[in-house]
PDB file of N, CA and C in Angstrom:
ATOM      1  N   ILE A   1    -225.537 -21.313 100.985  1.00 68.00           N
ATOM      2  CA  ILE A   1    -224.162 -20.952 100.649  1.00 68.00           C
ATOM      3  C   ILE A   1    -224.141 -19.921  99.537  1.00 68.00           C
ATOM      4  N   ASN A   2    -225.003 -20.095  98.584  1.00 71.00           N
ATOM      5  CA  ASN A   2    -225.069 -19.159  97.463  1.00 71.00           C
ATOM      6  C   ASN A   2    -225.437 -17.759  97.945  1.00 71.00           C
ATOM      7  N   ALA A   3    -226.338 -17.685  98.904  1.00 72.00           N
ATOM      8  CA  ALA A   3    -226.735 -16.381  99.439  1.00 72.00           C
ATOM      9  C   ALA A   3    -225.566 -15.754 100.187  1.00 72.00           C
ATOM     10  N   GLU A   4    -224.825 -16.594 100.918  1.00 76.00           N
ATOM     11  CA  GLU A   4    -223.637 -16.083 101.616  1.00 76.00           C
ATOM     12  C   GLU A   4    -222.611 -15.578 100.606  1.00 76.00           C
ATOM     13  N   TYR A   5    -222.441 -16.354  99.564  1.00 72.00           N
ATOM     14  CA  TYR A   5    -221.485 -15.995  98.520  1.00 72.00           C
ATOM     15  C   TYR A   5    -221.881 -14.674  97.884  1.00 72.00           C
ATOM     16  N   MET A   6    -223.134 -14.463  97.593  1.00 79.00           N
ATOM     17  CA  MET A   6    -223.630 -13.224  96.990  1.00 79.00           C
ATOM     18  C   MET A   6    -223.463 -12.062  97.964  1.00 79.00           C
ATOM     19  N   GLY A   7    -223.752 -12.335  99.241  1.00 81.00           N
ATOM     20  CA  GLY A   7    -223.588 -11.289 100.252  1.00 81.00           C
ATOM     21  C   GLY A   7    -222.125 -10.910 100.401  1.00 81.00           C
ATOM     22  N   THR A   8    -221.250 -11.901 100.345  1.00 89.00           N
ATOM     23  CA  THR A   8    -219.816 -11.644 100.447  1.00 89.00           C
ATOM     24  C   THR A   8    -219.334 -10.858  99.229  1.00 89.00           C
ATOM     25  N   ASP A   9    -219.813 -11.207  98.037  1.00 87.00           N
ATOM     26  CA  ASP A   9    -219.446 -10.464  96.820  1.00 87.00           C
ATOM     27  C   ASP A   9    -219.876  -9.007  96.930  1.00 87.00           C
ATOM     28  N   LYS A  10    -221.072  -8.792  97.459  1.00 89.00           N
ATOM     29  CA  LYS A  10    -221.563  -7.416  97.618  1.00 89.00           C
ATOM     30  C   LYS A  10    -220.705  -6.665  98.634  1.00 89.00           C
ATOM     31  N   ALA A  11    -220.350  -7.354  99.713  1.00 91.00           N
ATOM     32  CA  ALA A  11    -219.508  -6.729 100.741  1.00 91.00           C
ATOM     33  C   ALA A  11    -218.131  -6.400 100.165  1.00 91.00           C
ATOM     34  N   ILE A  12    -217.591  -7.322  99.376  1.00 92.00           N
ATOM     35  CA  ILE A  12    -216.277  -7.080  98.753  1.00 92.00           C
ATOM     36  C   ILE A  12    -216.363  -5.910  97.785  1.00 92.00           C
ATOM     37  N   ALA A  13    -217.417  -5.872  96.993  1.00 93.00           N
ATOM     38  CA  ALA A  13    -217.597  -4.775  96.037  1.00 93.00           C
ATOM     39  C   ALA A  13    -217.727  -3.443  96.782  1.00 93.00           C
ATOM     40  N   ALA A  14    -218.466  -3.436  97.873  1.00 94.00           N
ATOM     41  CA  ALA A  14    -218.635  -2.212  98.665  1.00 94.00           C
ATOM     42  C   ALA A  14    -217.305  -1.795  99.281  1.00 94.00           C
ATOM     43  N   LEU A  15    -216.561  -2.776  99.771  1.00 95.00           N
ATOM     44  CA  LEU A  15    -215.251  -2.470 100.359  1.00 95.00           C
ATOM     45  C   LEU A  15    -214.273  -1.954  99.305  1.00 95.00           C
ATOM     46  N   LYS A  16    -214.357  -2.511  98.076  1.00 96.00           N
ATOM     47  CA  LYS A  16    -213.505  -2.022  96.985  1.00 96.00           C
ATOM     48  C   LYS A  16    -213.827  -0.564  96.667  1.00 96.00           C
ATOM     49  N   GLU A  17    -215.114  -0.249  96.619  1.00 96.00           N
ATOM     50  CA  GLU A  17    -215.539   1.128  96.365  1.00 96.00           C
ATOM     51  C   GLU A  17    -215.060   2.053  97.478  1.00 96.00           C
ATOM     52  N   GLN A  18    -215.190   1.581  98.715  1.00 97.00           N
ATOM     53  CA  GLN A  18    -214.742   2.376  99.859  1.00 97.00           C
ATOM     54  C   GLN A  18    -213.223   2.573  99.805  1.00 97.00           C
ATOM     55  N   LEU A  19    -212.502   1.506  99.442  1.00 97.00           N
ATOM     56  CA  LEU A  19    -211.045   1.595  99.322  1.00 97.00           C
ATOM     57  C   LEU A  19    -210.663   2.613  98.241  1.00 97.00           C
ATOM     58  N   GLN A  20    -211.338   2.563  97.124  1.00 97.00           N
ATOM     59  CA  GLN A  20    -211.064   3.506  96.038  1.00 97.00           C
ATOM     60  C   GLN A  20    -211.348   4.940  96.488  1.00 97.00           C
ATOM     61  N   ALA A  21    -212.442   5.136  97.203  1.00 97.00           N
ATOM     62  CA  ALA A  21    -212.784   6.475  97.701  1.00 97.00           C
ATOM     63  C   ALA A  21    -211.729   6.952  98.695  1.00 97.00           C
ATOM     64  N   GLU A  22    -211.260   6.058  99.576  1.00 97.00           N
ATOM     65  CA  GLU A  22    -210.231   6.408 100.548  1.00 97.00           C
ATOM     66  C   GLU A  22    -208.906   6.733  99.854  1.00 97.00           C
ATOM     67  N   ARG A  23    -208.571   5.966  98.821  1.00 97.00           N
ATOM     68  CA  ARG A  23    -207.348   6.254  98.062  1.00 97.00           C
ATOM     69  C   ARG A  23    -207.422   7.635  97.410  1.00 97.00           C
ATOM     70  N   MET A  24    -208.579   7.960  96.856  1.00 98.00           N
ATOM     71  CA  MET A  24    -208.770   9.259  96.215  1.00 98.00           C
ATOM     72  C   MET A  24    -208.663  10.374  97.253  1.00 98.00           C
ATOM     73  N   ALA A  25    -209.285  10.151  98.421  1.00 98.00           N
ATOM     74  CA  ALA A  25    -209.223  11.160  99.490  1.00 98.00           C
ATOM     75  C   ALA A  25    -207.776  11.336  99.955  1.00 98.00           C
ATOM     76  N   ARG A  26    -207.041  10.232 100.066  1.00 97.00           N
ATOM     77  CA  ARG A  26    -205.626  10.315 100.477  1.00 97.00           C
ATOM     78  C   ARG A  26    -204.809  11.072  99.434  1.00 97.00           C
ATOM     79  N   GLN A  27    -205.057  10.787  98.169  1.00 97.00           N
ATOM     80  CA  GLN A  27    -204.342  11.490  97.090  1.00 97.00           C
ATOM     81  C   GLN A  27    -204.632  12.994  97.147  1.00 97.00           C
ATOM     82  N   HIS A  28    -205.880  13.340  97.356  1.00 97.00           N
ATOM     83  CA  HIS A  28    -206.256  14.760  97.459  1.00 97.00           C
ATOM     84  C   HIS A  28    -205.582  15.415  98.664  1.00 97.00           C
ATOM     85  N   ARG A  29    -205.539  14.686  99.786  1.00 97.00           N
ATOM     86  CA  ARG A  29    -204.905  15.210 100.993  1.00 97.00           C
ATOM     87  C   ARG A  29    -203.402  15.440 100.755  1.00 97.00           C
ATOM     88  N   GLU A  30    -202.749  14.497 100.071  1.00 97.00           N
ATOM     89  CA  GLU A  30    -201.326  14.639  99.772  1.00 97.00           C
ATOM     90  C   GLU A  30    -201.069  15.822  98.841  1.00 97.00           C
ATOM     91  N   GLU A  31    -201.938  15.973  97.824  1.00 97.00           N
ATOM     92  CA  GLU A  31    -201.805  17.117  96.922  1.00 97.00           C
ATOM     93  C   GLU A  31    -201.999  18.426  97.682  1.00 97.00           C
ATOM     94  N   TYR A  32    -202.992  18.438  98.552  1.00 97.00           N
ATOM     95  CA  TYR A  32    -203.254  19.636  99.356  1.00 97.00           C
ATOM     96  C   TYR A  32    -202.049  19.959 100.233  1.00 97.00           C
ATOM     97  N   ASP A  33    -201.493  18.947 100.898  1.00 96.00           N
ATOM     98  CA  ASP A  33    -200.335  19.162 101.771  1.00 96.00           C
ATOM     99  C   ASP A  33    -199.135  19.684 100.976  1.00 96.00           C
ATOM    100  N   SER A  34    -198.949  19.144  99.785  1.00 96.00           N
ATOM    101  CA  SER A  34    -197.848  19.591  98.934  1.00 96.00           C
ATOM    102  C   SER A  34    -198.023  21.056  98.538  1.00 96.00           C
ATOM    103  N   ILE A  35    -199.219  21.403  98.103  1.00 96.00           N
ATOM    104  CA  ILE A  35    -199.503  22.790  97.703  1.00 96.00           C
ATOM    105  C   ILE A  35    -199.403  23.720  98.907  1.00 96.00           C
ATOM    106  N   ALA A  36    -199.924  23.291 100.047  1.00 95.00           N
ATOM    107  CA  ALA A  36    -199.858  24.108 101.263  1.00 95.00           C
ATOM    108  C   ALA A  36    -198.401  24.339 101.668  1.00 95.00           C
ATOM    109  N   GLY A  37    -197.567  23.311 101.542  1.00 93.00           N
ATOM    110  CA  GLY A  37    -196.154  23.461 101.866  1.00 93.00           C
ATOM    111  C   GLY A  37    -195.471  24.460 100.956  1.00 93.00           C
ATOM    112  N   THR A  38    -195.808  24.416  99.678  1.00 93.00           N
ATOM    113  CA  THR A  38    -195.245  25.371  98.716  1.00 93.00           C
ATOM    114  C   THR A  38    -195.684  26.790  99.056  1.00 93.00           C
ATOM    115  N   ILE A  39    -196.943  26.944  99.360  1.00 92.00           N
ATOM    116  CA  ILE A  39    -197.470  28.269  99.698  1.00 92.00           C
ATOM    117  C   ILE A  39    -196.809  28.797 100.966  1.00 92.00           C
ATOM    118  N   LEU A  40    -196.671  27.953 101.958  1.00 91.00           N
ATOM    119  CA  LEU A  40    -196.084  28.389 103.229  1.00 91.00           C
ATOM    120  C   LEU A  40    -194.594  28.697 103.107  1.00 91.00           C
ATOM    121  N   SER A  41    -193.937  28.144 102.089  1.00 92.00           N
ATOM    122  CA  SER A  41    -192.507  28.417 101.916  1.00 92.00           C
ATOM    123  C   SER A  41    -192.267  29.821 101.360  1.00 92.00           C
ATOM    124  N   HIS A  42    -193.286  30.440 100.810  1.00 91.00           N
ATOM    125  CA  HIS A  42    -193.164  31.800 100.266  1.00 91.00           C
ATOM    126  C   HIS A  42    -193.479  32.835 101.338  1.00 91.00           C
ATOM    127  N   LYS A  43    -192.934  34.032 101.128  1.00 91.00           N
ATOM    128  CA  LYS A  43    -193.190  35.120 102.082  1.00 91.00           C
ATOM    129  C   LYS A  43    -194.609  35.642 101.887  1.00 91.00           C
ATOM    130  N   ASP A  44    -195.155  36.228 102.949  1.00 91.00           N
ATOM    131  CA  ASP A  44    -196.511  36.760 102.843  1.00 91.00           C
ATOM    132  C   ASP A  44    -196.494  38.120 102.136  1.00 91.00           C
ATOM    133  N   CYS A  45    -197.662  38.581 101.771  1.00 92.00           N
ATOM    134  CA  CYS A  45    -197.796  39.821 100.992  1.00 92.00           C
ATOM    135  C   CYS A  45    -197.228  41.030 101.721  1.00 92.00           C
ATOM    136  N   ASP A  46    -197.471  41.139 103.013  1.00 94.00           N
ATOM    137  CA  ASP A  46    -196.980  42.297 103.768  1.00 94.00           C
ATOM    138  C   ASP A  46    -195.457  42.350 103.777  1.00 94.00           C
ATOM    139  N   THR A  47    -194.829  41.186 103.944  1.00 94.00           N
ATOM    140  CA  THR A  47    -193.367  41.132 103.942  1.00 94.00           C
ATOM    141  C   THR A  47    -192.824  41.514 102.573  1.00 94.00           C
ATOM    142  N   LEU A  48    -193.430  40.977 101.520  1.00 94.00           N
ATOM    143  CA  LEU A  48    -192.983  41.305 100.170  1.00 94.00           C
ATOM    144  C   LEU A  48    -193.168  42.783  99.867  1.00 94.00           C
ATOM    145  N   LYS A  49    -194.304  43.347 100.295  1.00 97.00           N
ATOM    146  CA  LYS A  49    -194.553  44.772 100.059  1.00 97.00           C
ATOM    147  C   LYS A  49    -193.517  45.612 100.791  1.00 97.00           C
ATOM    148  N   ALA A  50    -193.182  45.232 102.014  1.00 97.00           N
ATOM    149  CA  ALA A  50    -192.169  45.970 102.774  1.00 97.00           C
ATOM    150  C   ALA A  50    -190.809  45.895 102.073  1.00 97.00           C
ATOM    151  N   GLU A  51    -190.464  44.726 101.563  1.00 97.00           N
ATOM    152  CA  GLU A  51    -189.194  44.587 100.847  1.00 97.00           C
ATOM    153  C   GLU A  51    -189.192  45.415  99.566  1.00 97.00           C
ATOM    154  N   ILE A  52    -190.294  45.419  98.851  1.00 97.00           N
ATOM    155  CA  ILE A  52    -190.400  46.209  97.623  1.00 97.00           C
ATOM    156  C   ILE A  52    -190.273  47.688  97.942  1.00 97.00           C
ATOM    157  N   ASP A  53    -190.954  48.145  98.988  1.00 98.00           N
ATOM    158  CA  ASP A  53    -190.858  49.551  99.383  1.00 98.00           C
ATOM    159  C   ASP A  53    -189.423  49.917  99.745  1.00 98.00           C
ATOM    160  N   LYS A  54    -188.745  49.047 100.472  1.00 98.00           N
ATOM    161  CA  LYS A  54    -187.359  49.293 100.856  1.00 98.00           C
ATOM    162  C   LYS A  54    -186.472  49.391  99.618  1.00 98.00           C
ATOM    163  N   LEU A  55    -186.661  48.469  98.682  1.00 98.00           N
ATOM    164  CA  LEU A  55    -185.860  48.483  97.457  1.00 98.00           C
ATOM    165  C   LEU A  55    -186.139  49.724  96.612  1.00 98.00           C
ATOM    166  N   GLU A  56    -187.407  50.139  96.560  1.00 98.00           N
ATOM    167  CA  GLU A  56    -187.739  51.352  95.806  1.00 98.00           C
ATOM    168  C   GLU A  56    -187.066  52.574  96.431  1.00 98.00           C
ATOM    169  N   LYS A  57    -187.012  52.633  97.757  1.00 98.00           N
ATOM    170  CA  LYS A  57    -186.323  53.739  98.427  1.00 98.00           C
ATOM    171  C   LYS A  57    -184.826  53.705  98.124  1.00 98.00           C
ATOM    172  N   GLU A  58    -184.249  52.511  98.120  1.00 98.00           N
ATOM    173  CA  GLU A  58    -182.833  52.387  97.791  1.00 98.00           C
ATOM    174  C   GLU A  58    -182.558  52.824  96.357  1.00 98.00           C
ATOM    175  N   ILE A  59    -183.439  52.448  95.446  1.00 98.00           N
ATOM    176  CA  ILE A  59    -183.289  52.844  94.039  1.00 98.00           C
ATOM    177  C   ILE A  59    -183.349  54.358  93.921  1.00 98.00           C
ATOM    178  N   GLU A  60    -184.303  54.969  94.602  1.00 98.00           N
ATOM    179  CA  GLU A  60    -184.432  56.433  94.550  1.00 98.00           C
ATOM    180  C   GLU A  60    -183.192  57.097  95.132  1.00 98.00           C
ATOM    181  N   SER A  61    -182.680  56.549  96.222  1.00 98.00           N
ATOM    182  CA  SER A  61    -181.468  57.083  96.832  1.00 98.00           C
ATOM    183  C   SER A  61    -180.295  56.980  95.863  1.00 98.00           C
ATOM    184  N   GLU A  62    -180.180  55.865  95.189  1.00 98.00           N
ATOM    185  CA  GLU A  62    -179.104  55.673  94.209  1.00 98.00           C
ATOM    186  C   GLU A  62    -179.261  56.629  93.032  1.00 98.00           C
ATOM    187  N   ARG A  63    -180.485  56.868  92.615  1.00 98.00           N
ATOM    188  CA  ARG A  63    -180.724  57.831  91.513  1.00 98.00           C
ATOM    189  C   ARG A  63    -180.294  59.235  91.929  1.00 98.00           C
ATOM    190  N   GLN A  64    -180.631  59.607  93.155  1.00 98.00           N
ATOM    191  CA  GLN A  64    -180.230  60.929  93.646  1.00 98.00           C
ATOM    192  C   GLN A  64    -178.715  61.032  93.743  1.00 98.00           C
ATOM    193  N   GLU A  65    -178.077  59.979  94.197  1.00 98.00           N
ATOM    194  CA  GLU A  65    -176.605  59.962  94.296  1.00 98.00           C
ATOM    195  C   GLU A  65    -175.983  60.064  92.903  1.00 98.00           C
ATOM    196  N   LYS A  66    -176.559  59.367  91.939  1.00 98.00           N
ATOM    197  CA  LYS A  66    -176.063  59.437  90.565  1.00 98.00           C
ATOM    198  C   LYS A  66    -176.226  60.839  90.004  1.00 98.00           C
ATOM    199  N   ALA A  67    -177.371  61.459  90.251  1.00 98.00           N
ATOM    200  CA  ALA A  67    -177.601  62.816  89.778  1.00 98.00           C
ATOM    201  C   ALA A  67    -176.577  63.773  90.394  1.00 98.00           C
ATOM    202  N   LYS A  68    -176.283  63.575  91.666  1.00 98.00           N
ATOM    203  CA  LYS A  68    -175.282  64.406  92.343  1.00 98.00           C
ATOM    204  C   LYS A  68    -173.915  64.232  91.682  1.00 98.00           C
ATOM    205  N   HIS A  69    -173.537  62.998  91.426  1.00 98.00           N
ATOM    206  CA  HIS A  69    -172.255  62.737  90.782  1.00 98.00           C
ATOM    207  C   HIS A  69    -172.222  63.295  89.357  1.00 98.00           C
ATOM    208  N   ASP A  70    -173.338  63.202  88.665  1.00 98.00           N
ATOM    209  CA  ASP A  70    -173.409  63.767  87.311  1.00 98.00           C
ATOM    210  C   ASP A  70    -173.201  65.277  87.339  1.00 98.00           C
ATOM    211  N   ARG A  71    -173.798  65.950  88.330  1.00 98.00           N
ATOM    212  CA  ARG A  71    -173.624  67.404  88.443  1.00 98.00           C
ATOM    213  C   ARG A  71    -172.162  67.750  88.730  1.00 98.00           C
ATOM    214  N   VAL A  72    -171.535  66.990  89.629  1.00 98.00           N
ATOM    215  CA  VAL A  72    -170.122  67.232  89.947  1.00 98.00           C
ATOM    216  C   VAL A  72    -169.261  66.987  88.708  1.00 98.00           C
ATOM    217  N   LEU A  73    -169.537  65.912  87.991  1.00 98.00           N
ATOM    218  CA  LEU A  73    -168.785  65.606  86.783  1.00 98.00           C
ATOM    219  C   LEU A  73    -168.960  66.706  85.739  1.00 98.00           C
ATOM    220  N   ASP A  74    -170.162  67.186  85.572  1.00 98.00           N
ATOM    221  CA  ASP A  74    -170.427  68.256  84.618  1.00 98.00           C
ATOM    222  C   ASP A  74    -169.667  69.524  85.011  1.00 98.00           C
ATOM    223  N   LEU A  75    -169.684  69.855  86.298  1.00 98.00           N
ATOM    224  CA  LEU A  75    -168.956  71.036  86.778  1.00 98.00           C
ATOM    225  C   LEU A  75    -167.461  70.871  86.523  1.00 98.00           C
ATOM    226  N   ARG A  76    -166.906  69.724  86.845  1.00 98.00           N
ATOM    227  CA  ARG A  76    -165.472  69.486  86.632  1.00 98.00           C
ATOM    228  C   ARG A  76    -165.129  69.539  85.149  1.00 98.00           C
ATOM    229  N   SER A  77    -166.014  69.024  84.328  1.00 97.00           N
ATOM    230  CA  SER A  77    -165.793  69.056  82.883  1.00 97.00           C
ATOM    231  C   SER A  77    -165.749  70.506  82.380  1.00 97.00           C
ATOM    232  N   LYS A  78    -166.686  71.325  82.865  1.00 98.00           N
ATOM    233  CA  LYS A  78    -166.698  72.741  82.478  1.00 98.00           C
ATOM    234  C   LYS A  78    -165.444  73.446  82.978  1.00 98.00           C
ATOM    235  N   GLN A  79    -165.038  73.144  84.206  1.00 98.00           N
ATOM    236  CA  GLN A  79    -163.830  73.750  84.753  1.00 98.00           C
ATOM    237  C   GLN A  79    -162.606  73.341  83.937  1.00 98.00           C
ATOM    238  N   PHE A  80    -162.550  72.087  83.519  1.00 98.00           N
ATOM    239  CA  PHE A  80    -161.424  71.613  82.735  1.00 98.00           C
ATOM    240  C   PHE A  80    -161.399  72.303  81.370  1.00 98.00           C
ATOM    241  N   ARG A  81    -162.566  72.423  80.726  1.00 97.00           N
ATOM    242  CA  ARG A  81    -162.622  73.124  79.435  1.00 97.00           C
ATOM    243  C   ARG A  81    -162.182  74.578  79.586  1.00 97.00           C
ATOM    244  N   LEU A  82    -162.592  75.215  80.685  1.00 97.00           N
ATOM    245  CA  LEU A  82    -162.183  76.591  80.937  1.00 97.00           C
ATOM    246  C   LEU A  82    -160.671  76.661  81.120  1.00 97.00           C
ATOM    247  N   LEU A  83    -160.104  75.716  81.844  1.00 97.00           N
ATOM    248  CA  LEU A  83    -158.662  75.679  82.049  1.00 97.00           C
ATOM    249  C   LEU A  83    -157.924  75.516  80.719  1.00 97.00           C
ATOM    250  N   ILE A  84    -158.395  74.595  79.894  1.00 97.00           N
ATOM    251  CA  ILE A  84    -157.767  74.375  78.585  1.00 97.00           C
ATOM    252  C   ILE A  84    -157.865  75.635  77.737  1.00 97.00           C
ATOM    253  N   THR A  85    -159.021  76.279  77.733  1.00 95.00           N
ATOM    254  CA  THR A  85    -159.202  77.514  76.964  1.00 95.00           C
ATOM    255  C   THR A  85    -158.266  78.603  77.476  1.00 95.00           C
ATOM    256  N   THR A  86    -158.153  78.704  78.796  1.00 93.00           N
ATOM    257  CA  THR A  86    -157.260  79.710  79.387  1.00 93.00           C
ATOM    258  C   THR A  86    -155.812  79.432  79.001  1.00 93.00           C
ATOM    259  N   ILE A  87    -155.406  78.178  79.059  1.00 92.00           N
ATOM    260  CA  ILE A  87    -154.041  77.818  78.666  1.00 92.00           C
ATOM    261  C   ILE A  87    -153.805  78.142  77.201  1.00 92.00           C
ATOM    262  N   GLU A  88    -154.759  77.818  76.350  1.00 90.00           N
ATOM    263  CA  GLU A  88    -154.620  78.132  74.919  1.00 90.00           C
ATOM    264  C   GLU A  88    -154.527  79.641  74.704  1.00 90.00           C
ATOM    265  N   ASP A  89    -155.326  80.403  75.455  1.00 88.00           N
ATOM    266  CA  ASP A  89    -155.272  81.863  75.351  1.00 88.00           C
ATOM    267  C   ASP A  89    -153.911  82.381  75.794  1.00 88.00           C
ATOM    268  N   LEU A  90    -153.389  81.841  76.891  1.00 86.00           N
ATOM    269  CA  LEU A  90    -152.086  82.273  77.379  1.00 86.00           C
ATOM    270  C   LEU A  90    -150.972  81.899  76.409  1.00 86.00           C
ATOM    271  N   GLU A  91    -151.105  80.743  75.787  1.00 84.00           N
ATOM    272  CA  GLU A  91    -150.099  80.338  74.804  1.00 84.00           C
ATOM    273  C   GLU A  91    -150.146  81.215  73.565  1.00 84.00           C
ATOM    274  N   SER A  92    -151.310  81.690  73.195  1.00 83.00           N
ATOM    275  CA  SER A  92    -151.432  82.511  71.994  1.00 83.00           C
ATOM    276  C   SER A  92    -151.085  83.975  72.263  1.00 83.00           C
ATOM    277  N   GLU A  93    -151.098  84.412  73.493  1.00 74.00           N
ATOM    278  CA  GLU A  93    -150.785  85.811  73.821  1.00 74.00           C
ATOM    279  C   GLU A  93    -149.378  86.215  73.405  1.00 74.00           C
ATOM    280  N   PRO A  94    -148.363  85.463  73.695  1.00 66.00           N
ATOM    281  CA  PRO A  94    -147.020  85.893  73.286  1.00 66.00           C
ATOM    282  C   PRO A  94    -146.909  86.078  71.779  1.00 66.00           C
ATOM    283  N   SER A  95    -147.532  85.252  71.008  1.00 63.00           N
ATOM    284  CA  SER A  95    -147.443  85.434  69.562  1.00 63.00           C
ATOM    285  C   SER A  95    -148.175  86.705  69.144  1.00 63.00           C
ATOM    286  N   ASP A  96    -149.291  87.016  69.839  1.00 59.00           N
ATOM    287  CA  ASP A  96    -149.996  88.274  69.550  1.00 59.00           C
ATOM    288  C   ASP A  96    -149.130  89.461  69.906  1.00 59.00           C
ATOM    289  N   VAL A  97    -148.414  89.332  71.027  1.00 60.00           N
ATOM    290  CA  VAL A  97    -147.534  90.418  71.447  1.00 60.00           C
ATOM    291  C   VAL A  97    -146.386  90.565  70.451  1.00 60.00           C
ATOM    292  N   ARG A  98    -145.829  89.476  69.978  1.00 58.00           N
ATOM    293  CA  ARG A  98    -144.737  89.515  68.984  1.00 58.00           C
ATOM    294  C   ARG A  98    -145.235  90.134  67.695  1.00 58.00           C
ATOM    295  N   VAL A  99    -146.413  89.765  67.278  1.00 61.00           N
ATOM    296  CA  VAL A  99    -146.958  90.339  66.038  1.00 61.00           C
ATOM    297  C   VAL A  99    -147.164  91.826  66.208  1.00 61.00           C
ATOM    298  N   ALA A 100    -147.635  92.243  67.356  1.00 61.00           N
ATOM    299  CA  ALA A 100    -147.859  93.668  67.611  1.00 61.00           C
ATOM    300  C   ALA A 100    -146.524  94.417  67.666  1.00 61.00           C
ATOM    301  N   MET A 101    -145.483  93.805  68.183  1.00 60.00           N
ATOM    302  CA  MET A 101    -144.192  94.443  68.282  1.00 60.00           C
ATOM    303  C   MET A 101    -143.537  94.584  66.909  1.00 60.00           C
ATOM    304  N   GLU A 102    -143.755  93.606  66.057  1.00 63.00           N
ATOM    305  CA  GLU A 102    -143.162  93.644  64.736  1.00 63.00           C
ATOM    306  C   GLU A 102    -143.818  94.723  63.888  1.00 63.00           C
ATOM    307  N   GLU A 103    -144.976  95.063  64.135  1.00 61.00           N
ATOM    308  CA  GLU A 103    -145.687  96.082  63.340  1.00 61.00           C
ATOM    309  C   GLU A 103    -145.315  97.408  63.828  1.00 61.00           C
TER     310      GLU A 103
END
């Protein structure tokens, strides 16, 4: 009986070790599955690169559009200053003519 008892203790100890190893393997498998799921939820490099390239083209297009609008604004600003100067010149002409007539 004692030999059976010792053999059973050894078998139980071996089974405990095996159970612990299986638990560790299961934990590793669950961690792997979790990480794999996270990785798979993200887009791949080619897709991200294509999106980045598209966005960079859009940014460049917007910069060109802004530059175009800036040029138009600058031209309109110059035209407005010229108009104001012309109006001021026209307003000052009659007084110049009056001064010339008085002399």
